[in-house]
Amino acid sequence: MTATDPPPYDAIVLAGGAARRLGGADKPSVRVGGRPLLDRVLAACAGARRTVVVAAPRPTSRPVHWTRENPPGGGPVAALGAGLRHTTAACAVVLSADLPFLEEATVGRLLSALCASGADAALLTDADGRDQPLVAAYRTAVLRHALSALAEGNGTGGDNGLTGLPLRRLTAALSLTRVPDPLASFDCDTWDDIADARAHIREHGHVLDEWISAVKDELGIDLDVDTRVLLDLARDAAHGVARPAAPLTTFLVGYAAAQGKGGPEAVAEAAQKAVALALRWAEEANTATDKPTEKPTDRLTENPATEQPATEQPATDGPGSGKVVPDNPAPGPGR
């Protein structure tokens, strides 16, 4: 690990809320961009050594460790305490399960800010500058001590001592550094928020990245690919060969890469070969278009020793009349 790399970490994802403002819907399972909100958050913390999800178990895009606060529904502080018991890393990233625009790079920025600042926690702030303690990186030793103090101060230990406590009681006991990010901190509390998130990912600047992420998630592919390379390949295949060649060529490139090393380098190498082939096709097509049409008399002059004068025939319109072929015949088979 270099000085600029984020430290190893565990992730705690809180996914057991009641979602009252969504009418009691199972919010982590609500889909944005074709993917459940929980899976989108799990993708953002894919670099965690261990991911603990505090909720009732359900299918997810990657394996996680499941746990629950006792009693269930005890609120975010109790859920955080339950999840923290299953972590061992010196740092823990704590996330709610309703963050449609959280990315792995943002998690890295939080961890880097935590290390650089010397603070107890690094939190995102939203568009209004408000702290978001459920999009944050914490030092686990400090967090354990703070939660234990809260539980004892509430009259009992364990999850029961944390039940119903607001998050501000926890963060008030910690030194904080803040990382502004209005987009990554956007959470989905209402159906209007869900609608806004679904509309945002279809905007021009986001739709391709969102679609590629969704496809990779659906197919179980963990591969970083330069989409510009594939788009350029599709363009060259469509222009140099035929439009249907674009999707077929990109499919074959992926298949070839999978047969080889299978990584981004294999995709780039196969794409480079396919692009070169498409350009050669285009060059041949341009050469064929630019080539002058051969005249029948040209063939007679290729061998002067056997050259015979052409006998001009009268022009008639009937079949077999010996009608002179024009210099630029109409296109036909083989031309």
Tab-separated table of C-alpha atoms in Angstrom:
chain	number	residue	atom	x	y	z
A	1	MET	CA	0.000	0.000	0.000
A	2	THR	CA	1.395	3.416	-0.952
A	3	ALA	CA	0.896	6.656	0.930
A	4	THR	CA	-1.962	7.593	-1.386
A	5	ASP	CA	-3.791	4.252	-1.220
A	6	PRO	CA	-6.780	3.950	1.122
A	7	PRO	CA	-6.237	1.558	4.048
A	8	PRO	CA	-7.822	-1.900	4.301
A	9	TYR	CA	-11.352	-1.673	5.612
A	10	ASP	CA	-14.526	-3.554	6.458
A	11	ALA	CA	-17.939	-2.320	5.353
A	12	ILE	CA	-21.138	-2.139	7.386
A	13	VAL	CA	-24.310	-1.612	5.353
A	14	LEU	CA	-27.502	-0.763	7.236
A	15	ALA	CA	-30.450	-2.171	5.286
A	16	GLY	CA	-33.088	-2.919	7.900
A	17	GLY	CA	-35.037	0.335	8.162
A	18	ALA	CA	-38.832	0.454	8.121
A	19	ALA	CA	-39.011	2.782	5.060
A	20	ARG	CA	-42.164	4.447	6.368
A	21	ARG	CA	-41.928	7.250	3.793
A	22	LEU	CA	-42.017	4.567	1.085
A	23	GLY	CA	-45.177	3.070	2.529
A	24	GLY	CA	-43.261	0.235	4.181
A	25	ALA	CA	-41.746	-1.028	0.912
A	26	ASP	CA	-38.551	-3.082	1.093
A	27	LYS	CA	-36.375	-0.131	0.170
A	28	PRO	CA	-33.075	-2.017	-0.332
A	29	SER	CA	-34.812	-4.108	-3.021
A	30	VAL	CA	-36.230	-1.130	-4.925
A	31	ARG	CA	-34.533	-0.965	-8.313
A	32	VAL	CA	-32.807	2.055	-9.786
A	33	GLY	CA	-31.248	1.508	-13.191
A	34	GLY	CA	-32.419	-2.097	-13.121
A	35	ARG	CA	-30.442	-2.909	-9.955
A	36	PRO	CA	-31.607	-3.074	-6.326
A	37	LEU	CA	-30.406	-0.166	-4.242
A	38	LEU	CA	-28.597	-2.589	-1.929
A	39	ASP	CA	-26.624	-4.101	-4.809
A	40	ARG	CA	-25.599	-0.640	-5.979
A	41	VAL	CA	-24.181	0.111	-2.522
A	42	LEU	CA	-22.475	-3.283	-2.326
A	43	ALA	CA	-20.740	-2.530	-5.628
A	44	ALA	CA	-19.356	0.693	-4.152
A	45	CYS	CA	-17.748	-1.156	-1.229
A	46	ALA	CA	-16.528	-4.134	-3.243
A	47	GLY	CA	-12.992	-3.470	-2.001
A	48	ALA	CA	-13.901	-4.235	1.613
A	49	ARG	CA	-12.153	-7.180	3.278
A	50	ARG	CA	-15.519	-8.104	4.775
A	51	THR	CA	-18.975	-6.677	4.171
A	52	VAL	CA	-21.571	-6.953	6.932
A	53	VAL	CA	-25.194	-6.201	6.065
A	54	VAL	CA	-27.487	-5.502	9.006
A	55	ALA	CA	-30.868	-6.742	7.769
A	56	ALA	CA	-32.864	-9.866	7.094
A	57	PRO	CA	-30.993	-12.004	4.505
A	58	ARG	CA	-31.982	-11.716	0.849
A	59	PRO	CA	-30.338	-12.432	-2.525
A	60	THR	CA	-27.465	-10.065	-3.301
A	61	SER	CA	-25.038	-9.567	-6.160
A	62	ARG	CA	-22.080	-10.728	-4.061
A	63	PRO	CA	-21.600	-12.688	-0.831
A	64	VAL	CA	-21.966	-10.776	2.434
A	65	HIS	CA	-22.226	-11.549	6.152
A	66	TRP	CA	-25.725	-11.035	7.571
A	67	THR	CA	-26.612	-9.935	11.081
A	68	ARG	CA	-29.412	-8.113	12.949
A	69	GLU	CA	-29.609	-5.766	15.884
A	70	ASN	CA	-31.476	-7.067	18.940
A	71	PRO	CA	-34.337	-6.356	18.918
A	72	PRO	CA	-34.760	-5.793	15.158
A	73	GLY	CA	-35.860	-2.291	14.228
A	74	GLY	CA	-33.801	-0.679	16.976
A	75	GLY	CA	-32.609	2.156	14.748
A	76	PRO	CA	-29.350	3.050	13.017
A	77	VAL	CA	-27.133	3.316	16.105
A	78	ALA	CA	-28.191	-0.129	17.356
A	79	ALA	CA	-27.744	-1.557	13.842
A	80	LEU	CA	-24.285	-0.006	13.619
A	81	GLY	CA	-23.333	-1.605	16.927
A	82	ALA	CA	-24.542	-4.991	15.725
A	83	GLY	CA	-22.584	-4.745	12.503
A	84	LEU	CA	-19.407	-3.513	14.163
A	85	ARG	CA	-19.133	-6.724	16.220
A	86	HIS	CA	-18.377	-8.646	13.009
A	87	THR	CA	-15.523	-6.424	11.798
A	88	THR	CA	-11.791	-6.683	12.426
A	89	ALA	CA	-10.213	-3.996	10.211
A	90	ALA	CA	-8.877	-0.791	11.736
A	91	CYS	CA	-11.284	1.217	9.572
A	92	ALA	CA	-14.961	0.660	8.859
A	93	VAL	CA	-17.025	2.259	6.122
A	94	VAL	CA	-20.624	2.672	7.265
A	95	LEU	CA	-23.270	3.033	4.566
A	96	SER	CA	-27.020	3.126	4.321
A	97	ALA	CA	-28.561	0.884	1.662
A	98	ASP	CA	-30.346	3.649	-0.250
A	99	LEU	CA	-27.472	5.475	-1.995
A	100	PRO	CA	-27.974	5.080	-5.764
A	101	PHE	CA	-24.984	7.198	-6.810
A	102	LEU	CA	-22.326	6.036	-4.387
A	103	GLU	CA	-19.179	4.839	-6.169
A	104	GLU	CA	-16.093	2.924	-5.123
A	105	ALA	CA	-13.994	6.035	-5.749
A	106	THR	CA	-16.054	7.936	-3.169
A	107	VAL	CA	-15.429	5.245	-0.573
A	108	GLY	CA	-11.723	5.583	-1.347
A	109	ARG	CA	-11.888	9.348	-0.853
A	110	LEU	CA	-13.522	8.912	2.552
A	111	LEU	CA	-10.835	6.488	3.694
A	112	SER	CA	-8.051	8.707	2.392
A	113	ALA	CA	-9.559	11.734	4.156
A	114	LEU	CA	-9.804	9.746	7.376
A	115	CYS	CA	-6.133	8.788	7.249
A	116	ALA	CA	-4.887	12.210	6.183
A	117	SER	CA	-6.859	14.145	8.787
A	118	GLY	CA	-6.208	12.102	11.914
A	119	ALA	CA	-9.914	12.525	12.766
A	120	ASP	CA	-12.134	9.818	14.240
A	121	ALA	CA	-14.408	9.796	11.211
A	122	ALA	CA	-14.720	11.201	7.692
A	123	LEU	CA	-18.277	12.012	6.610
A	124	LEU	CA	-19.866	13.059	3.361
A	125	THR	CA	-21.919	16.227	3.414
A	126	ASP	CA	-24.965	16.709	1.210
A	127	ALA	CA	-26.006	19.555	-1.082
A	128	ASP	CA	-27.121	21.606	1.948
A	129	GLY	CA	-23.884	20.991	3.847
A	130	ARG	CA	-25.476	18.566	6.323
A	131	ASP	CA	-23.432	15.704	7.769
A	132	GLN	CA	-24.248	12.213	6.519
A	133	PRO	CA	-23.009	9.794	9.218
A	134	LEU	CA	-24.285	6.817	7.199
A	135	VAL	CA	-21.927	7.642	4.334
A	136	ALA	CA	-18.746	7.724	6.350
A	137	ALA	CA	-15.477	6.041	7.282
A	138	TYR	CA	-14.704	5.476	10.980
A	139	ARG	CA	-11.771	4.291	13.055
A	140	THR	CA	-13.221	1.112	14.511
A	141	ALA	CA	-11.470	1.289	17.892
A	142	VAL	CA	-12.812	4.799	18.503
A	143	LEU	CA	-16.251	3.805	17.215
A	144	ARG	CA	-16.449	0.807	19.555
A	145	HIS	CA	-15.498	2.960	22.517
A	146	ALA	CA	-18.085	5.628	21.614
A	147	LEU	CA	-20.880	3.076	21.163
A	148	SER	CA	-20.019	1.370	24.442
A	149	ALA	CA	-20.115	4.703	26.257
A	150	LEU	CA	-23.501	5.518	24.720
A	151	ALA	CA	-24.954	2.141	25.717
A	152	GLU	CA	-23.712	2.415	29.306
A	153	GLY	CA	-24.945	5.983	29.533
A	154	ASN	CA	-28.368	4.823	28.411
A	155	GLY	CA	-28.656	2.476	31.365
A	156	THR	CA	-27.750	-0.874	29.811
A	157	GLY	CA	-25.167	-2.487	27.587
A	158	GLY	CA	-25.375	-4.115	24.181
A	159	ASP	CA	-27.903	-3.306	21.486
A	160	ASN	CA	-30.631	-2.521	24.028
A	161	GLY	CA	-28.624	0.398	25.304
A	162	LEU	CA	-28.386	1.774	21.753
A	163	THR	CA	-31.998	1.211	20.703
A	164	GLY	CA	-33.690	4.353	19.492
A	165	LEU	CA	-30.677	6.633	19.913
A	166	PRO	CA	-30.182	9.307	17.215
A	167	LEU	CA	-26.984	9.284	15.177
A	168	ARG	CA	-26.122	12.813	16.302
A	169	ARG	CA	-25.504	11.422	19.797
A	170	LEU	CA	-22.772	9.275	18.294
A	171	THR	CA	-21.139	11.846	16.023
A	172	ALA	CA	-21.154	14.468	18.781
A	173	ALA	CA	-18.616	12.349	20.643
A	174	LEU	CA	-16.220	12.094	17.669
A	175	SER	CA	-13.803	14.391	15.890
A	176	LEU	CA	-14.947	14.689	12.281
A	177	THR	CA	-13.578	15.644	8.904
A	178	ARG	CA	-15.972	16.341	6.070
A	179	VAL	CA	-15.968	15.503	2.360
A	180	PRO	CA	-18.558	17.429	0.310
A	181	ASP	CA	-20.325	15.320	-2.338
A	182	PRO	CA	-23.949	16.260	-3.135
A	183	LEU	CA	-24.435	13.412	-5.618
A	184	ALA	CA	-22.919	10.486	-3.728
A	185	SER	CA	-24.729	11.533	-0.538
A	186	PHE	CA	-28.123	11.571	-2.276
A	187	ASP	CA	-30.349	9.012	-0.553
A	188	CYS	CA	-33.793	7.739	-1.475
A	189	ASP	CA	-36.278	8.394	1.319
A	190	THR	CA	-39.409	8.916	-0.798
A	191	TRP	CA	-40.863	7.721	-4.095
A	192	ASP	CA	-40.062	11.164	-5.498
A	193	ASP	CA	-36.408	10.527	-4.632
A	194	ILE	CA	-36.602	7.182	-6.430
A	195	ALA	CA	-38.109	8.857	-9.493
A	196	ASP	CA	-35.398	11.541	-9.476
A	197	ALA	CA	-32.665	8.915	-9.245
A	198	ARG	CA	-34.144	6.890	-12.089
A	199	ALA	CA	-34.362	9.986	-14.261
A	200	HIS	CA	-30.817	11.091	-13.440
A	201	ILE	CA	-29.147	7.886	-14.566
A	202	ARG	CA	-30.816	8.208	-17.976
A	203	GLU	CA	-29.305	11.609	-18.614
A	204	HIS	CA	-26.813	11.747	-21.456
A	205	GLY	CA	-23.721	12.049	-19.316
A	206	HIS	CA	-24.535	9.018	-17.173
A	207	VAL	CA	-26.584	6.522	-19.124
A	208	LEU	CA	-23.741	4.528	-20.730
A	209	ASP	CA	-21.755	4.103	-17.524
A	210	GLU	CA	-24.926	3.167	-15.662
A	211	TRP	CA	-25.927	0.664	-18.336
A	212	ILE	CA	-22.488	-0.990	-18.454
A	213	SER	CA	-22.445	-1.267	-14.660
A	214	ALA	CA	-25.911	-2.811	-14.670
A	215	VAL	CA	-25.005	-5.335	-17.368
A	216	LYS	CA	-21.789	-6.368	-15.607
A	217	ASP	CA	-23.714	-6.758	-12.360
A	218	GLU	CA	-26.445	-8.810	-14.030
A	219	LEU	CA	-23.938	-11.105	-15.773
A	220	GLY	CA	-21.605	-11.409	-12.808
A	221	ILE	CA	-18.697	-9.805	-14.647
A	222	ASP	CA	-16.016	-8.003	-12.652
A	223	LEU	CA	-14.015	-6.413	-15.445
A	224	ASP	CA	-12.885	-2.850	-16.051
A	225	VAL	CA	-13.187	-2.131	-19.772
A	226	ASP	CA	-12.470	1.097	-21.624
A	227	THR	CA	-15.890	1.650	-23.197
A	228	ARG	CA	-14.403	4.183	-25.630
A	229	VAL	CA	-12.366	1.403	-27.227
A	230	LEU	CA	-15.471	-0.697	-27.822
A	231	LEU	CA	-17.503	2.265	-29.067
A	232	ASP	CA	-14.758	3.183	-31.529
A	233	LEU	CA	-14.629	-0.433	-32.673
A	234	ALA	CA	-18.395	-0.504	-33.203
A	235	ARG	CA	-18.198	2.730	-35.197
A	236	ASP	CA	-15.399	1.455	-37.432
A	237	ALA	CA	-17.140	-1.870	-38.033
A	238	ALA	CA	-20.423	-0.137	-38.889
A	239	HIS	CA	-18.819	2.360	-41.280
A	240	GLY	CA	-16.179	0.123	-42.791
A	241	VAL	CA	-18.246	-3.041	-43.243
A	242	ALA	CA	-21.976	-2.788	-42.494
A	243	ARG	CA	-24.092	-1.554	-39.613
A	244	PRO	CA	-24.963	-5.042	-38.296
A	245	ALA	CA	-21.229	-5.736	-38.078
A	246	ALA	CA	-20.958	-3.425	-35.043
A	247	PRO	CA	-22.685	-5.578	-32.385
A	248	LEU	CA	-21.431	-8.823	-33.913
A	249	THR	CA	-17.832	-7.621	-33.880
A	250	THR	CA	-17.934	-6.414	-30.289
A	251	PHE	CA	-19.428	-9.763	-29.257
A	252	LEU	CA	-16.621	-11.641	-31.000
A	253	VAL	CA	-14.022	-9.385	-29.375
A	254	GLY	CA	-15.444	-10.218	-25.954
A	255	TYR	CA	-15.507	-13.905	-26.787
A	256	ALA	CA	-11.898	-13.819	-27.960
A	257	ALA	CA	-10.834	-11.979	-24.813
A	258	ALA	CA	-12.595	-14.553	-22.634
A	259	GLN	CA	-10.744	-17.364	-24.396
A	260	GLY	CA	-7.457	-15.607	-23.737
A	261	LYS	CA	-6.336	-13.861	-20.574
A	262	GLY	CA	-9.801	-12.485	-19.992
A	263	GLY	CA	-8.733	-9.134	-18.523
A	264	PRO	CA	-8.937	-5.553	-19.804
A	265	GLU	CA	-5.671	-6.014	-21.696
A	266	ALA	CA	-7.124	-8.966	-23.602
A	267	VAL	CA	-10.182	-6.905	-24.566
A	268	ALA	CA	-7.998	-4.029	-25.744
A	269	GLU	CA	-5.754	-6.346	-27.778
A	270	ALA	CA	-8.681	-8.085	-29.478
A	271	ALA	CA	-10.377	-4.755	-30.148
A	272	GLN	CA	-7.201	-3.363	-31.713
A	273	LYS	CA	-7.013	-6.303	-34.112
A	274	ALA	CA	-10.674	-5.976	-35.049
A	275	VAL	CA	-10.351	-2.229	-35.627
A	276	ALA	CA	-7.389	-2.794	-37.948
A	277	LEU	CA	-9.409	-5.358	-39.894
A	278	ALA	CA	-12.398	-3.009	-40.205
A	279	LEU	CA	-10.120	-0.231	-41.464
A	280	ARG	CA	-8.661	-2.579	-44.076
A	281	TRP	CA	-12.179	-3.394	-45.256
A	282	ALA	CA	-12.967	0.311	-45.497
A	283	GLU	CA	-9.769	0.955	-47.436
A	284	GLU	CA	-10.589	-1.780	-49.929
A	285	ALA	CA	-14.096	-0.420	-50.385
A	286	ASN	CA	-12.722	3.056	-51.088
A	287	THR	CA	-10.186	1.643	-53.561
A	288	ALA	CA	-12.894	-0.251	-55.419
A	289	THR	CA	-15.018	2.883	-55.660
A	290	ASP	CA	-12.174	5.045	-56.941
A	291	LYS	CA	-10.853	2.557	-59.548
A	292	PRO	CA	-11.577	3.632	-63.158
A	293	THR	CA	-13.948	1.378	-65.056
A	294	GLU	CA	-12.045	-0.807	-67.464
A	295	LYS	CA	-12.887	-0.373	-71.144
A	296	PRO	CA	-13.226	-3.447	-73.358
A	297	THR	CA	-10.479	-2.127	-75.660
A	298	ASP	CA	-8.059	-1.997	-72.729
A	299	ARG	CA	-7.879	-5.771	-72.718
A	300	LEU	CA	-6.901	-5.773	-76.416
A	301	THR	CA	-3.872	-3.565	-75.857
A	302	GLU	CA	-2.434	-5.637	-73.046
A	303	ASN	CA	-0.696	-7.938	-75.608
A	304	PRO	CA	0.336	-5.939	-78.696
A	305	ALA	CA	1.600	-9.068	-80.442
A	306	THR	CA	-1.896	-10.461	-80.682
A	307	GLU	CA	-3.712	-7.184	-81.033
A	308	GLN	CA	-6.358	-7.174	-83.742
A	309	PRO	CA	-8.224	-4.115	-84.960
A	310	ALA	CA	-11.759	-3.933	-83.675
A	311	THR	CA	-14.409	-4.024	-86.305
A	312	GLU	CA	-17.072	-1.442	-85.722
A	313	GLN	CA	-20.578	-2.831	-85.908
A	314	PRO	CA	-23.620	-0.850	-86.726
A	315	ALA	CA	-25.678	0.125	-83.730
A	316	THR	CA	-29.101	-1.429	-83.552
A	317	ASP	CA	-31.514	-1.996	-80.768
A	318	GLY	CA	-32.264	-5.668	-81.343
A	319	PRO	CA	-30.815	-8.540	-79.380
A	320	GLY	CA	-27.600	-10.001	-80.753
A	321	SER	CA	-27.093	-6.935	-82.928
A	322	GLY	CA	-23.498	-6.379	-81.796
A	323	LYS	CA	-24.465	-3.152	-79.947
A	324	VAL	CA	-21.358	-1.287	-78.750
A	325	VAL	CA	-20.960	-1.449	-74.917
A	326	PRO	CA	-20.770	2.060	-73.434
A	327	ASP	CA	-17.620	3.150	-71.615
A	328	ASN	CA	-19.431	3.206	-68.262
A	329	PRO	CA	-21.798	0.264	-68.196
A	330	ALA	CA	-24.560	0.111	-65.658
A	331	PRO	CA	-23.623	-1.741	-62.468
A	332	GLY	CA	-24.266	-5.438	-62.572
A	333	PRO	CA	-23.187	-8.624	-60.896
A	334	GLY	CA	-19.464	-8.768	-60.336
A	335	ARG	CA	-18.925	-5.020	-60.886
